[in-house]
Amino acid sequence: MDVMGDRATLLETGRLTQPTVREEPGAAVEEARHRAAAEAGETAAMSRFGALLLRRGDLDGAEPHLRAATADGDRAAANNLGVLLHQRGYADEAAGWWRIAAVAGSSAAAHALGRHHRERGDEPAAEYWLRQSAEQGHTLGAYALADLLEHRGDVGAERWMRTAAERGHREAAYRLARALQRTAAADAGQDPDVTGLHGRAAVRRAVAPSGRIPAEAIVLGAELLDSARLVVGGDGTATEAADGTGSDTQEVAPSAGTTPDAAPDGARRLTPAEEIEQWYRQAAARGHRRAALHLGVILEQRGELKEAGRWYLSAAKDGESRAACALGFLLRDAGDEKNASLWWHRAAKDGDGNAANALGALHAERGETQTAERWYRAAMDAGDVNGAYNLGLLCAEGARTVQAEQWYRRAAYAGHREAANALAVLLLQVGDTAGAQPWFSKAAESGSVDAAFNLGILHAGRGEEEVALGWYERAAAAGHTEAALQVGIARLREGDRRGAERHLRGAAGGGSAEAAYRLGALLDRRDHRDVVLGEAVTGRTECEEWYERAADLGHRKAQVRVGMLASARGDVVEAARWYREAAEAGSRNGAFNLGLLLAREGSEPEALLWWTRAADAGHGRAALRLALLHARRGELAEGRRWCDRAVQLGPAEVAERAGRLREALQQELTA
């Protein structure tokens, strides 16, 4: 019976981990019985009594009993004698006894001997003995073998990591989940190091830029980043824990479990995502704080916030600063800024730059600039480049352009792509177009979608349409709404209606009112739906749905078009609502159409008000209507004045009619 060789902490710390020993009734009697039997020369009793003393840390008392039992051929005693000698610093002598026990069939001794050889750099010998241990069912042997094979990049590592995990080894379960997650990420073409991790951004934006590129077109892409959110590191450590290895006094037999190639009869095979979660959950349930963190991330992404919060809390209480930071985000999202701040303080105190950034953003939102700056600097000191980026944004908001540029440059040189984009925008603000373009390019090449879009605007402003379109297409492919709109417009100019429709749908689906309106217009033309005011039309088409979406987003032309379609259906109330909304937002067509509708319904005085507003805004037909209205009332001078306005505004047919009316009114006035 091998006693102490199952303790992984022995070879890592050089000392025995002392368990909490609970005194039980009869324990003293049992010890006395073992002592008496050992003193009588009974081999098994000497082995057990020596192990008991070794567990207590009484090395001097344990050694003679273990040596005596070893001399009688007890393999457990040989294994434990090796443990004792290793603790005393006699590693080579310990290895000799472990070899004796291992040859005699002790899996624990084979594990200890394998680790001994690995520490000395003899990997072939280490692999031999660790494989012996693992194949005999020793959990820690399986884990240590997996760790060795993984270090060498051997494909067999996963098999033994899975074996150890199935036998309850929490670190093996965690590392297996990480390996499976990396594989799934690589298969999906994602970055394996950041899969499952996500960022949060504060609601405050940087100062709007100005310069050659229109202010409304530039996308700074620079909400205050309060965190890069859960950039989990430190994986792949070889730290072992003596969990799931059975009792302290016996070797572990292989446990039954499923293999990755076969599922139990009638059982559904787990999907990769389910298997990853299963192993994280197993490790987390055994107290692995990093597994609890990753499990929390998975659950949060799935929307199971309550359970995610429980795992974050568990990991945070165990000292995992990233979990404390994540818990802070959950609390903030739930409206509990007070407790969110407490957890962020705790994480930041432990050196978590993400949490420091979160605190900086929190104070910046409150207008506490100095406190925000202090936390951003703390984030930067913790190695989080977002700290420098956020300091740049903070300075830009305070019109401290020189300092903002310095912080942006610092973050950009450290590889922060959005800082590079923000720096380029800042350079445009001071008229340095030549200096801005390289930073836009660097940010775009690093994956900044906003920078790619901004490059498109920059080249379009120079008349370099083909180059601009290339950048717009790149940004659109990455999901940039306004870039997709620009590509759609370009396709329309080229006559590629199918390509235009595809990009306009993407942009409209992303919330672009202009894209929704243009898509509605494209579908309208495709379906030959040239609606004339007053024409009876029944039913609703897809184009009307897109017009309405754009109208709901405040697009004035879309509001007018929806009003026209409603009027064509005979829905006067709906038509008036949309015309009025467009007119009140400044649409002269909306004001004109609302006037027509009101006049038809008998509200001529109010119609006159809306036509006047439309004519004052430059609507020729509204001016002609006013001229006709005043002429009918006998207000000839006022009618002639509006005729002059209609002739001036046009279009040609309106100007011609207004001219004839003006001549008639002139004749009346001079008659």
XYZ file of C-alpha atoms in Angstrom, residues 89-589:
501
model
C 17.138 17.043 0.449
C 18.578 13.670 -0.579
C 16.945 13.602 -4.002
C 19.224 11.004 -5.595
C 18.839 8.549 -2.714
C 15.072 9.162 -2.783
C 15.044 8.320 -6.485
C 16.782 5.054 -5.756
C 14.058 3.967 -3.368
C 11.347 5.162 -5.719
C 12.893 3.047 -8.453
C 12.772 -0.014 -6.202
C 9.101 0.650 -5.394
C 8.231 1.421 -8.997
C 9.817 -1.770 -10.277
C 7.804 -3.585 -7.647
C 4.638 -2.108 -9.142
C 4.025 1.113 -7.201
C 2.308 3.624 -9.519
C 2.847 6.409 -6.987
C 6.582 5.720 -6.915
C 6.691 5.619 -10.726
C 5.013 9.036 -10.767
C 7.498 10.457 -8.256
C 10.428 8.974 -10.157
C 9.130 10.377 -13.460
C 8.912 13.861 -11.992
C 12.396 13.477 -10.528
C 13.817 12.736 -13.970
C 11.899 15.598 -15.564
C 13.284 18.060 -13.049
C 16.728 16.959 -14.100
C 15.941 17.365 -17.791
C 15.931 13.639 -18.624
C 12.662 13.653 -20.568
C 12.916 10.142 -22.063
C 13.289 8.611 -18.589
C 10.596 10.909 -17.242
C 8.184 9.841 -19.965
C 8.923 6.162 -19.365
C 8.152 6.260 -15.644
C 5.205 8.653 -15.940
C 3.699 6.417 -18.600
C 4.162 3.425 -16.287
C 2.338 5.302 -13.545
C -0.444 6.549 -15.836
C -1.055 3.148 -17.382
C -1.413 1.683 -13.907
C -4.256 4.121 -13.224
C -2.436 6.778 -11.227
C -4.260 10.084 -11.701
C -1.318 12.359 -11.008
C 0.843 10.184 -13.221
C -1.622 10.683 -16.073
C -1.643 14.445 -15.495
C 2.143 14.710 -15.271
C 2.502 12.651 -18.458
C -0.013 14.878 -20.241
C 1.885 17.959 -19.081
C 5.151 16.551 -20.421
C 3.632 15.572 -23.773
C 1.882 18.930 -24.127
C 5.157 20.701 -23.465
C 6.650 18.778 -26.374
C 3.619 19.354 -28.603
C 2.766 15.662 -28.682
C -0.763 14.863 -29.885
C -1.093 12.214 -27.185
C -1.265 14.887 -24.486
C -5.028 15.329 -24.768
C -5.694 11.642 -24.176
C -3.872 11.609 -20.848
C -5.180 15.038 -19.822
C -8.673 13.696 -20.427
C -7.867 10.570 -18.424
C -6.712 12.635 -15.456
C -9.731 14.929 -15.758
C -12.143 12.011 -15.850
C -10.582 10.776 -12.623
C -11.285 14.066 -10.915
C -8.058 16.058 -11.344
C -9.231 19.659 -11.349
C -6.164 21.202 -13.033
C -6.405 18.566 -15.762
C -10.093 19.378 -16.256
C -9.260 23.082 -16.530
C -6.405 22.595 -18.962
C -8.423 20.172 -21.059
C -11.190 22.772 -21.340
C -8.658 25.437 -22.349
C -7.138 23.136 -24.979
C -10.544 22.290 -26.414
C -11.485 25.969 -26.421
C -8.326 26.898 -28.315
C -8.978 24.155 -30.852
C -12.555 25.324 -31.379
C -11.344 28.902 -31.800
C -8.706 27.904 -34.326
C -11.272 25.887 -36.299
C -13.525 28.957 -36.360
C -10.696 31.192 -37.530
C -10.655 33.149 -34.263
C -7.797 34.193 -32.030
C -7.376 31.267 -29.610
C -5.984 33.547 -26.905
C -9.057 35.759 -26.663
C -11.903 33.404 -27.538
C -14.709 33.643 -25.053
C -13.445 36.942 -23.704
C -15.050 40.238 -24.479
C -14.646 43.917 -23.804
C -16.835 46.570 -22.275
C -16.880 50.231 -23.217
C -18.117 53.227 -21.279
C -20.962 55.295 -22.670
C -18.977 58.500 -23.004
C -17.390 59.398 -26.344
C -14.393 61.473 -27.209
C -14.500 65.015 -28.565
C -15.985 65.150 -32.064
C -13.233 65.667 -34.620
C -13.076 68.268 -37.323
C -10.958 68.872 -40.392
C -11.084 67.834 -43.990
C -13.200 64.805 -43.220
C -16.765 65.769 -42.199
C -17.190 65.593 -38.444
C -20.278 63.435 -38.740
C -18.448 60.991 -40.994
C -15.374 60.345 -38.870
C -15.703 57.386 -36.563
C -13.348 57.793 -33.686
C -14.122 54.299 -32.490
C -13.117 55.531 -29.093
C -15.604 55.062 -26.362
C -13.772 55.177 -23.065
C -12.546 51.637 -22.631
C -13.035 50.793 -19.008
C -11.645 47.354 -19.653
C -10.199 45.032 -22.215
C -12.405 42.644 -20.332
C -11.059 39.350 -19.120
C -7.826 38.898 -21.018
C -7.230 35.604 -19.253
C -3.612 34.596 -18.983
C -1.471 32.307 -16.915
C -2.778 29.150 -18.522
C -0.811 26.027 -18.988
C 0.868 26.021 -15.618
C 2.071 22.638 -14.449
C 0.911 23.144 -10.895
C -0.663 19.996 -9.589
C -3.162 19.639 -6.837
C -3.759 16.486 -4.883
C -7.420 16.350 -5.789
C -9.336 13.467 -7.170
C -6.519 11.058 -6.390
C -8.211 8.919 -3.830
C -7.155 8.706 -0.211
C -3.764 9.576 1.116
C -2.971 5.981 1.856
C -3.582 4.042 -1.303
C -2.983 4.089 -5.015
C -5.859 5.028 -7.251
C -7.395 2.441 -9.518
C -8.527 3.478 -12.991
C -12.046 4.855 -12.996
C -14.656 4.094 -15.596
C -15.417 6.955 -17.906
C -16.313 7.768 -21.438
C -13.686 8.357 -24.050
C -13.845 11.061 -26.694
C -14.409 8.373 -29.337
C -17.366 6.678 -27.766
C -20.368 7.774 -25.771
C -22.344 5.521 -23.417
C -25.153 3.614 -25.042
C -28.140 5.869 -25.559
C -26.250 9.010 -24.547
C -26.118 12.062 -26.802
C -22.591 13.077 -27.748
C -21.691 16.468 -26.331
C -21.033 19.346 -28.685
C -17.587 20.967 -28.396
C -19.107 23.931 -26.535
C -20.922 21.630 -24.121
C -17.799 19.584 -23.467
C -15.745 22.720 -22.810
C -18.350 23.919 -20.331
C -18.504 20.491 -18.692
C -14.785 20.435 -17.930
C -14.752 24.022 -16.690
C -17.697 23.201 -14.477
C -15.978 20.112 -13.064
C -12.801 22.023 -12.280
C -14.713 24.977 -10.846
C -16.787 22.722 -8.617
C -13.513 21.442 -7.154
C -12.376 24.963 -6.306
C -10.368 25.924 -9.396
C -10.747 29.695 -9.518
C -9.623 30.216 -13.117
C -12.089 27.545 -14.241
C -14.803 29.382 -12.317
C -13.811 32.574 -14.142
C -14.037 30.961 -17.586
C -17.285 29.225 -16.699
C -18.682 32.598 -15.650
C -17.677 34.071 -19.012
C -19.460 31.267 -20.894
C -22.615 31.667 -18.828
C -22.591 35.453 -19.148
C -22.314 35.216 -22.926
C -25.281 32.856 -22.886
C -27.312 35.328 -20.850
C -27.366 33.247 -17.658
C -26.222 36.194 -15.582
C -27.316 34.940 -12.183
C -25.264 31.747 -12.365
C -22.390 33.602 -14.018
C -22.376 35.992 -11.080
C -22.196 33.096 -8.620
C -19.104 31.659 -10.308
C -17.478 35.073 -10.609
C -18.142 35.612 -6.904
C -16.659 32.224 -6.022
C -13.507 32.920 -8.008
C -13.248 36.491 -6.736
C -13.440 35.356 -3.117
C -10.599 32.948 -3.851
C -8.460 35.859 -5.033
C -9.053 35.848 -8.801
C -8.882 39.564 -9.636
C -10.241 39.124 -13.145
C -13.357 37.507 -11.732
C -13.762 40.410 -9.318
C -13.530 42.759 -12.288
C -16.110 40.748 -14.255
C -18.416 40.686 -11.241
C -18.131 44.463 -11.110
C -19.377 44.689 -14.696
C -22.371 42.480 -13.940
C -23.273 44.627 -10.950
C -22.859 47.821 -12.951
C -25.105 46.482 -15.692
C -27.681 45.672 -13.036
C -27.536 49.283 -11.839
C -25.545 48.606 -8.673
C -22.612 50.961 -9.205
C -21.777 51.044 -5.506
C -20.983 47.340 -5.214
C -19.479 47.294 -8.709
C -17.024 49.941 -7.519
C -16.153 47.850 -4.457
C -15.240 44.811 -6.545
C -13.325 46.919 -9.033
C -11.376 48.466 -6.159
C -10.572 45.002 -4.871
C -9.398 43.823 -8.303
C -7.445 47.010 -8.991
C -5.716 46.722 -5.628
C -4.528 43.280 -6.735
C -3.049 44.795 -9.884
C -5.851 44.267 -12.371
C -5.539 46.964 -15.035
C -9.000 46.199 -16.425
C -10.600 47.075 -13.102
C -8.529 50.246 -12.815
C -9.787 51.295 -16.253
C -13.352 50.542 -15.185
C -12.934 52.786 -12.147
C -11.438 55.477 -14.329
C -14.425 55.355 -16.683
C -16.819 55.414 -13.732
C -15.275 58.572 -12.316
C -14.965 60.167 -15.759
C -18.704 59.718 -16.275
C -19.270 61.554 -13.002
C -17.057 64.403 -14.118
C -14.369 63.543 -11.550
C -11.508 64.041 -13.972
C -8.616 63.961 -11.522
C -9.776 60.713 -9.909
C -10.382 59.183 -13.341
C -6.890 60.154 -14.422
C -5.409 58.580 -11.318
C -7.107 55.259 -12.061
C -6.132 55.345 -15.727
C -2.538 55.850 -14.661
C -2.896 52.897 -12.283
C -4.160 50.787 -15.191
C -1.185 51.856 -17.261
C 1.190 51.007 -14.415
C -0.436 47.558 -14.291
C 0.530 47.049 -17.930
C -2.875 47.777 -19.473
C -2.345 49.900 -22.592
C -5.984 50.987 -22.447
C -4.912 53.225 -19.574
C -2.828 55.394 -21.915
C -5.596 55.372 -24.529
C -8.211 56.470 -22.016
C -5.907 59.195 -20.718
C -5.720 60.470 -24.287
C -9.511 60.535 -24.541
C -9.770 62.297 -21.200
C -7.299 64.966 -22.277
C -9.072 65.390 -25.624
C -12.356 65.988 -23.813
C -10.661 68.654 -21.744
C -9.251 70.328 -24.892
C -5.715 69.376 -23.783
C -4.714 68.456 -27.305
C -0.964 68.246 -26.752
C -1.316 65.837 -23.820
C -3.971 63.838 -25.675
C -1.626 63.371 -28.609
C 1.161 62.201 -26.286
C -1.049 59.560 -24.660
C -2.476 58.414 -27.979
C 1.036 58.039 -29.360
C 2.139 56.058 -26.326
C -0.790 53.646 -26.691
C -0.460 53.506 -30.482
C 3.243 52.661 -30.332
C 2.315 49.876 -27.898
C 0.027 48.420 -30.575
C -3.334 49.873 -29.537
C -5.170 50.112 -32.847
C -7.984 52.392 -31.684
C -5.411 54.740 -30.193
C -3.751 54.862 -33.608
C -7.118 55.721 -35.154
C -7.777 58.396 -32.513
C -4.303 59.841 -33.055
C -4.971 60.087 -36.800
C -8.246 61.909 -36.132
C -6.462 64.289 -33.772
C -3.838 65.027 -36.400
C -6.607 65.811 -38.881
C -8.036 68.276 -36.400
C -4.826 70.281 -36.579
C -4.650 69.941 -40.360
C -1.875 67.344 -40.522
C -3.412 65.100 -43.182
C -0.049 63.677 -44.207
C 0.678 62.651 -40.627
C -2.786 61.205 -40.116
C -2.847 58.773 -43.019
C -0.024 56.467 -41.786
C -1.758 56.100 -38.431
C -5.090 55.359 -40.083
C -3.297 52.740 -42.182
C -1.547 51.209 -39.192
C -4.798 51.015 -37.239
C -6.680 49.550 -40.200
C -3.998 46.946 -40.892
C -4.176 45.981 -37.209
C -7.895 45.336 -37.534
C -9.541 48.655 -36.640
C -12.773 48.742 -38.602
C -13.299 52.425 -37.843
C -9.843 53.266 -39.188
C -10.600 51.404 -42.419
C -13.795 53.413 -42.791
C -11.974 56.657 -42.051
C -9.378 55.803 -44.694
C -12.219 55.378 -47.159
C -13.486 58.866 -46.323
C -9.973 60.284 -46.585
C -9.412 58.857 -50.070
C -12.920 59.769 -51.215
C -12.223 63.369 -50.206
C -9.241 63.320 -52.566
C -11.303 61.918 -55.422
C -9.609 58.513 -55.202
C -12.882 56.611 -55.471
C -11.472 53.152 -56.222
C -9.075 53.232 -53.282
C -11.830 54.584 -51.046
C -14.177 51.801 -52.143
C -11.552 49.198 -51.262
C -11.375 50.472 -47.681
C -15.144 50.782 -47.441
C -15.489 47.176 -48.576
C -12.965 46.052 -45.995
C -14.795 47.850 -43.205
C -18.175 46.635 -44.464
C -16.966 43.035 -44.464
C -16.148 43.492 -40.774
C -19.672 44.717 -40.051
C -19.255 48.496 -40.251
C -22.727 49.879 -40.977
C -21.796 53.191 -42.600
C -19.125 51.518 -44.709
C -21.717 49.057 -46.002
C -23.910 52.027 -46.898
C -21.088 53.610 -48.888
C -20.450 50.359 -50.752
C -24.162 50.058 -51.479
C -24.249 53.590 -52.898
C -21.202 52.822 -55.055
C -22.863 49.670 -56.383
C -25.965 51.666 -57.253
C -23.845 54.104 -59.237
C -22.317 51.165 -61.094
C -25.731 49.703 -61.865
C -25.086 46.601 -59.747
C -28.495 46.435 -58.085
C -27.974 42.986 -56.608
C -24.704 44.000 -54.949
C -26.256 47.283 -53.842
C -29.212 45.494 -52.277
C -26.943 43.108 -50.370
C -24.873 45.901 -48.820
C -27.853 48.155 -48.173
C -29.592 45.313 -46.359
C -26.518 44.858 -44.174
C -26.307 48.553 -43.380
C -30.045 48.895 -42.808
C -30.001 45.878 -40.528
C -27.219 47.597 -38.604
C -29.431 50.602 -37.912
C -28.597 53.007 -40.757
C -31.646 55.135 -41.568
C -30.154 56.248 -44.883
C -29.514 52.637 -45.896
C -33.054 51.631 -44.965
C -34.434 54.504 -47.074
C -32.239 53.718 -50.054
C -33.102 50.022 -49.796
C -36.787 50.913 -49.732
C -36.309 53.099 -52.800
C -34.413 50.331 -54.600
C -37.144 47.784 -53.894
C -39.765 50.369 -54.798
C -38.231 50.840 -58.245
C -37.755 47.116 -58.693
C -41.409 46.480 -58.003
C -42.484 49.399 -60.224
C -44.237 51.011 -57.332
C -44.168 54.651 -58.488
C -47.013 55.777 -56.290
C -48.903 58.903 -57.323
C -50.608 60.947 -54.643
C -54.267 59.956 -54.602
C -53.733 56.602 -56.350
C -55.541 53.741 -54.623
C -53.122 51.064 -53.450
C -53.877 48.114 -51.204
C -51.552 45.963 -49.110
C -48.037 46.562 -47.856
C -44.808 45.692 -49.587
C -41.280 45.105 -48.343
C -40.206 48.496 -49.621
C -42.786 50.147 -47.372
C -41.457 48.219 -44.382
C -37.963 49.582 -45.017
C -39.318 53.077 -45.566
C -41.080 52.817 -42.206
C -37.927 51.602 -40.482
C -36.044 54.595 -41.848
C -38.927 56.885 -40.902
C -38.923 55.561 -37.346
C -35.214 56.437 -37.216
C -36.040 60.025 -38.168
C -35.249 59.972 -41.896
C -37.310 62.862 -43.315
C -37.468 61.646 -46.929
C -38.608 58.252 -45.690
C -41.276 59.883 -43.532
C -42.600 61.733 -46.586
C -42.565 58.534 -48.638
C -44.407 56.581 -45.941
C -46.953 59.379 -45.815
C -47.441 59.131 -49.586
C -47.924 55.371 -49.408
C -50.418 55.743 -46.555
C -52.307 58.399 -48.516
C -52.388 56.095 -51.532
C -54.024 53.451 -49.338
C -56.569 56.014 -48.202
C -55.202 56.207 -44.649
C -55.372 59.972 -44.263
C -54.660 59.993 -40.541
C -51.454 57.972 -40.928
C -50.369 60.064 -43.899
C -50.927 63.305 -41.987
C -48.938 61.957 -39.027
C -45.883 61.194 -41.130
C -46.125 64.394 -43.187
C -46.376 66.439 -39.996
C -43.431 64.655 -38.391
C -41.283 65.278 -41.454
C -42.429 68.892 -41.755
C -41.711 69.652 -38.120
C -38.223 68.194 -38.608
C -37.614 70.666 -41.458
C -38.758 68.773 -44.561
C -40.207 71.184 -47.123
C -41.739 68.271 -49.071
